[in-house]
Amino acid sequence: MHPDLDALIDICADYGIGHVVLAGGLPTVASLGRIKATGARVLAFAPTLAFARRLARSGVDGVIVEGMEAGGHIGPVSTSILSQEILPCLDGTPVFVAGGIGRGQAIAGYLRMGAAGVQLGTRFVCATESVAHPNFKASLIRASARDAQPSVQLDPRFPVIPVRAITNKASRDFLDKQFDVIRRHDSGELGVKAAQLEIEHFWSGALRRAVVDGDIEHGSLMAGQSVGMVTAEQPTAEIIDTLVHEAVSSLAQHS
Ligand SMILES: Cc1cc2nc3c(=O)[nH]c(=O)nc-3n(C[C@H](O)[C@H](O)[C@H](O)COP(=O)(O)O)c2cc1C
């Protein structure tokens, strides 16, 4: 097991963490067993049905299906397609749906399709309790769905993991950076590894720059397409009340 993961599991055990969410790969039997031995439940992201089935067989307590409408790191497939592919085919393991949910009616829709629950990120970034910088919150409140775009990869030789964020100076500078790195690689100035590293390093610390320092030009303004439905700073309880009310009304209307 990776020593960092081992240390993280110790921290979760010390704090009595109830649920651990794993992203970015299939957990090993050893790490899953270690986490479960702390008493925590384990959830993991599944980008495909085959992956979801492997996770279910490996003994995770729940699977999260996140579509490309979401804020932050994303895959290539939409929430609506992933939900249709995975929800009817994964008996016995609870599936949570994430990505692009801004209203309770959408929650009701996914619950009707068989979801055990949903995960929302963007809708809560501007909660009063959120420690995000006021500049960051204001950017989200101003933005509409079409402002939340995935980062662009210019050259298949230098892969970019797509991140959905509000377009700003940093996202435009990222294109210039890639142009520059590709030019220097093609002229023999940079090796493949060094070129890839330069591209990857561009965004390092960028979320912190935006969320903590409030630098909305040079930081990463991670947000999903539901950002257009974030129109004000609101207490978390109010956001949840609204979502629950919308979901319950929708379920009652269509029962
Ligand atoms: C500002 C921001 C930061 C995020 N950071 C992470 C992260 O570090 N790890 C992670 O697994 N998901 C992260 N997410 C994704 C959320 O956990 C959640 O799955 C996603 O926001 C759901 O889609 P939505 O944004 O459409 O509601 C982030 C989302 C946002 C908006």
XYZ file of C-alpha atoms and ligand atoms in Angstrom:
286
model
C 0.000 0.000 0.000
C 1.214 3.537 -0.715
C 2.671 5.098 2.487
C 0.638 8.307 1.955
C -2.583 6.285 1.820
C -1.533 4.390 4.933
C -0.952 7.680 6.783
C -4.290 9.062 5.562
C -6.120 5.963 6.797
C -4.493 6.448 10.228
C -5.761 10.042 10.287
C -9.290 8.874 9.346
C -9.160 6.289 12.149
C -7.941 8.902 14.692
C -10.771 11.268 13.798
C -13.439 8.528 13.611
C -14.257 9.390 9.997
C -17.468 7.592 8.998
C -17.130 7.595 5.206
C -14.050 7.541 2.966
C -14.390 8.477 -0.711
C -11.769 7.131 -3.128
C -11.169 8.659 -6.534
C -8.887 7.929 -9.445
C -8.460 4.165 -9.528
C -9.403 0.730 -8.280
C -8.520 0.327 -4.576
C -6.415 -2.703 -3.690
C -7.909 -5.411 -1.476
C -5.361 -4.439 1.205
C -6.266 -0.738 1.250
C -9.997 -1.476 1.206
C -9.582 -3.898 4.119
C -7.467 -1.364 6.037
C -10.055 1.405 5.616
C -12.965 -0.854 6.559
C -11.116 -2.049 9.662
C -11.314 1.548 10.959
C -15.129 1.212 10.870
C -15.536 3.643 7.952
C -17.679 2.942 4.912
C -15.932 3.197 1.550
C -17.320 4.865 -1.550
C -15.481 5.073 -4.867
C -15.909 6.901 -8.156
C -16.800 4.729 -11.177
C -16.244 6.184 -14.666
C -17.760 3.183 -16.520
C -20.172 0.306 -15.896
C -17.345 -2.265 -16.053
C -15.414 -0.291 -13.425
C -18.542 0.052 -11.251
C -19.031 -3.732 -11.385
C -15.401 -4.343 -10.378
C -15.773 -1.911 -7.483
C -18.988 -3.621 -6.364
C -17.274 -7.034 -6.482
C -14.312 -5.661 -4.520
C -16.654 -4.850 -1.624
C -17.019 -1.056 -1.656
C -20.104 0.145 0.209
C -21.208 2.507 -2.534
C -20.318 3.787 -5.977
C -20.324 7.397 -7.168
C -21.113 8.072 -10.796
C -19.950 11.550 -11.816
C -20.627 13.019 -15.248
C -18.709 15.655 -17.185
C -21.124 18.455 -16.175
C -19.416 18.463 -12.751
C -16.965 21.017 -11.439
C -13.313 20.007 -11.055
C -11.682 16.912 -12.607
C -14.040 15.251 -15.045
C -14.339 12.353 -17.448
C -15.691 12.499 -20.988
C -19.258 11.181 -20.428
C -22.340 13.081 -19.228
C -24.213 12.330 -16.005
C -27.398 11.435 -17.889
C -25.628 8.774 -19.985
C -23.609 7.294 -17.088
C -26.765 7.104 -14.966
C -28.699 5.284 -17.664
C -25.814 2.891 -18.226
C -25.019 2.131 -14.592
C -28.110 2.610 -12.387
C -30.210 -0.263 -13.797
C -27.238 -2.666 -13.882
C -25.729 -2.542 -10.409
C -27.932 -4.514 -8.043
C -27.050 -4.565 -4.371
C -24.513 -1.717 -4.281
C -25.856 1.799 -3.639
C -25.078 4.226 -6.465
C -24.794 7.997 -5.889
C -25.117 10.337 -8.860
C -23.022 13.509 -9.215
C -22.467 16.192 -11.817
C -24.765 18.927 -13.037
C -27.386 18.742 -10.297
C -28.687 22.180 -9.358
C -32.314 21.597 -8.443
C -34.336 19.073 -6.429
C -36.298 18.035 -9.530
C -33.066 16.557 -10.929
C -32.421 14.784 -7.612
C -35.924 13.276 -7.797
C -35.238 12.154 -11.364
C -32.093 10.265 -10.406
C -33.768 8.756 -7.309
C -36.589 7.526 -9.556
C -33.979 5.953 -11.838
C -32.623 3.958 -8.888
C -29.958 6.188 -7.335
C -29.420 5.774 -3.588
C -28.539 9.465 -3.351
C -26.749 12.334 -5.039
C -23.548 14.354 -4.587
C -23.491 18.094 -5.225
C -20.450 20.365 -5.216
C -20.984 23.531 -7.235
C -24.348 24.323 -5.595
C -22.617 24.547 -2.191
C -19.464 26.536 -3.024
C -21.262 29.820 -2.286
C -22.862 28.635 0.943
C -22.425 31.151 3.757
C -20.473 28.514 5.690
C -18.072 27.917 2.785
C -14.638 29.386 3.519
C -14.066 30.207 -0.169
C -12.787 33.769 -0.759
C -15.522 36.378 -1.503
C -13.929 36.965 -4.962
C -14.266 33.253 -5.745
C -17.907 33.226 -4.642
C -18.666 36.379 -6.652
C -17.193 34.769 -9.804
C -19.507 31.800 -9.431
C -22.542 33.972 -8.728
C -21.830 35.999 -11.913
C -21.207 32.960 -14.120
C -23.625 31.072 -16.339
C -23.481 27.433 -17.456
C -21.559 28.240 -20.625
C -18.763 29.932 -18.648
C -17.881 26.619 -16.959
C -15.659 24.949 -19.552
C -13.290 21.957 -19.466
C -9.583 22.716 -19.837
C -8.368 22.219 -23.404
C -5.630 19.844 -24.547
C -3.752 21.040 -27.635
C -1.610 18.042 -28.493
C -2.345 14.313 -27.924
C 1.358 13.786 -27.183
C 0.893 15.862 -24.019
C -2.291 14.725 -22.264
C -4.254 17.125 -20.084
C -6.685 15.738 -17.507
C -9.773 17.859 -18.126
C -10.894 20.156 -15.309
C -14.153 22.094 -15.567
C -13.748 25.678 -14.374
C -14.991 29.155 -15.182
C -12.988 30.539 -18.078
C -10.534 33.221 -16.962
C -7.050 34.565 -17.752
C -5.458 31.368 -16.391
C -7.414 29.154 -18.801
C -6.320 31.373 -21.728
C -2.707 31.427 -20.454
C -2.834 27.621 -20.279
C -3.296 27.485 -24.047
C -0.291 29.813 -24.550
C 1.713 27.631 -22.173
C 0.922 24.506 -24.182
C 1.767 26.262 -27.494
C 5.099 27.359 -26.020
C 5.957 23.921 -24.576
C 5.030 22.135 -27.833
C 7.182 24.582 -29.836
C 10.156 24.074 -27.492
C 9.696 20.296 -27.601
C 9.518 20.241 -31.414
C 12.665 22.366 -31.660
C 14.525 19.874 -29.457
C 14.834 22.241 -26.497
C 12.613 20.118 -24.171
C 12.340 16.339 -23.764
C 8.910 14.662 -23.607
C 9.034 14.227 -19.816
C 10.114 17.803 -19.102
C 7.466 19.124 -21.492
C 4.708 17.074 -19.846
C 5.850 18.221 -16.397
C 5.767 21.898 -17.408
C 2.202 21.478 -18.645
C 1.134 19.658 -15.484
C 2.818 22.194 -13.193
C 0.889 25.062 -14.738
C -2.142 24.381 -12.525
C -0.309 23.374 -9.352
C -1.651 25.405 -6.427
C -4.176 27.089 -8.741
C -7.305 26.109 -6.796
C -5.771 27.431 -3.600
C -4.823 30.686 -5.380
C -8.467 31.243 -6.313
C -10.302 29.813 -3.289
C -7.982 30.985 -0.500
C -6.154 34.020 -1.951
C -9.082 35.252 -4.059
C -6.942 35.553 -7.215
C -9.687 34.961 -9.769
C -7.461 35.808 -12.780
C -4.565 33.410 -12.130
C -6.315 30.748 -10.030
C -8.554 27.869 -11.046
C -12.248 28.745 -10.728
C -13.458 25.149 -10.568
C -17.216 25.019 -11.091
C -19.718 22.769 -12.812
C -22.359 23.604 -15.406
C -24.951 23.985 -12.634
C -23.173 27.241 -11.722
C -25.906 29.261 -13.478
C -28.266 28.110 -10.725
C -25.989 29.574 -8.048
C -27.348 33.103 -7.808
C -26.561 34.228 -4.250
C -24.643 33.417 -1.099
C -27.045 31.354 1.032
C -26.859 29.393 4.284
C -26.352 25.650 3.722
C -29.600 24.852 5.531
C -31.514 27.084 3.099
C -29.911 25.421 0.057
C -30.732 21.961 1.415
C -34.304 22.983 2.352
C -34.889 24.247 -1.195
C -33.412 21.118 -2.797
C -35.405 18.784 -0.519
C -38.632 20.729 -1.060
C -38.179 20.623 -4.853
C -37.332 16.904 -4.804
C -40.245 15.954 -2.530
C -42.749 18.009 -4.584
C -41.468 16.445 -7.780
C -41.679 12.915 -6.381
C -45.228 13.578 -5.080
C -46.331 15.025 -8.450
C -45.071 12.044 -10.403
C -46.000 9.213 -8.032
C -14.439 23.906 -6.369
C -14.550 22.408 -6.469
C -13.517 21.610 -5.985
C -13.602 20.211 -6.053
N -12.571 19.448 -5.578
C -12.678 18.092 -5.605
C -11.638 17.281 -5.073
O -10.616 17.772 -4.589
N -11.797 15.916 -5.105
C -12.924 15.326 -5.635
O -13.022 14.091 -5.638
N -13.921 16.083 -6.158
C -13.831 17.430 -6.147
N -14.841 18.196 -6.663
C -16.022 17.515 -7.223
C -17.135 17.358 -6.160
O -16.725 16.487 -5.149
C -18.449 16.839 -6.760
O -18.339 15.483 -7.142
C -18.903 17.626 -7.948
O -18.765 18.996 -7.663
C -20.338 17.298 -8.272
O -20.751 17.956 -9.437
P -21.365 19.446 -9.434
O -20.194 20.352 -9.303
O -22.006 19.541 -10.789
O -22.340 19.543 -8.301
C -14.760 19.598 -6.620
C -15.803 20.416 -7.098
C -15.708 21.800 -7.040
C -16.847 22.636 -7.570
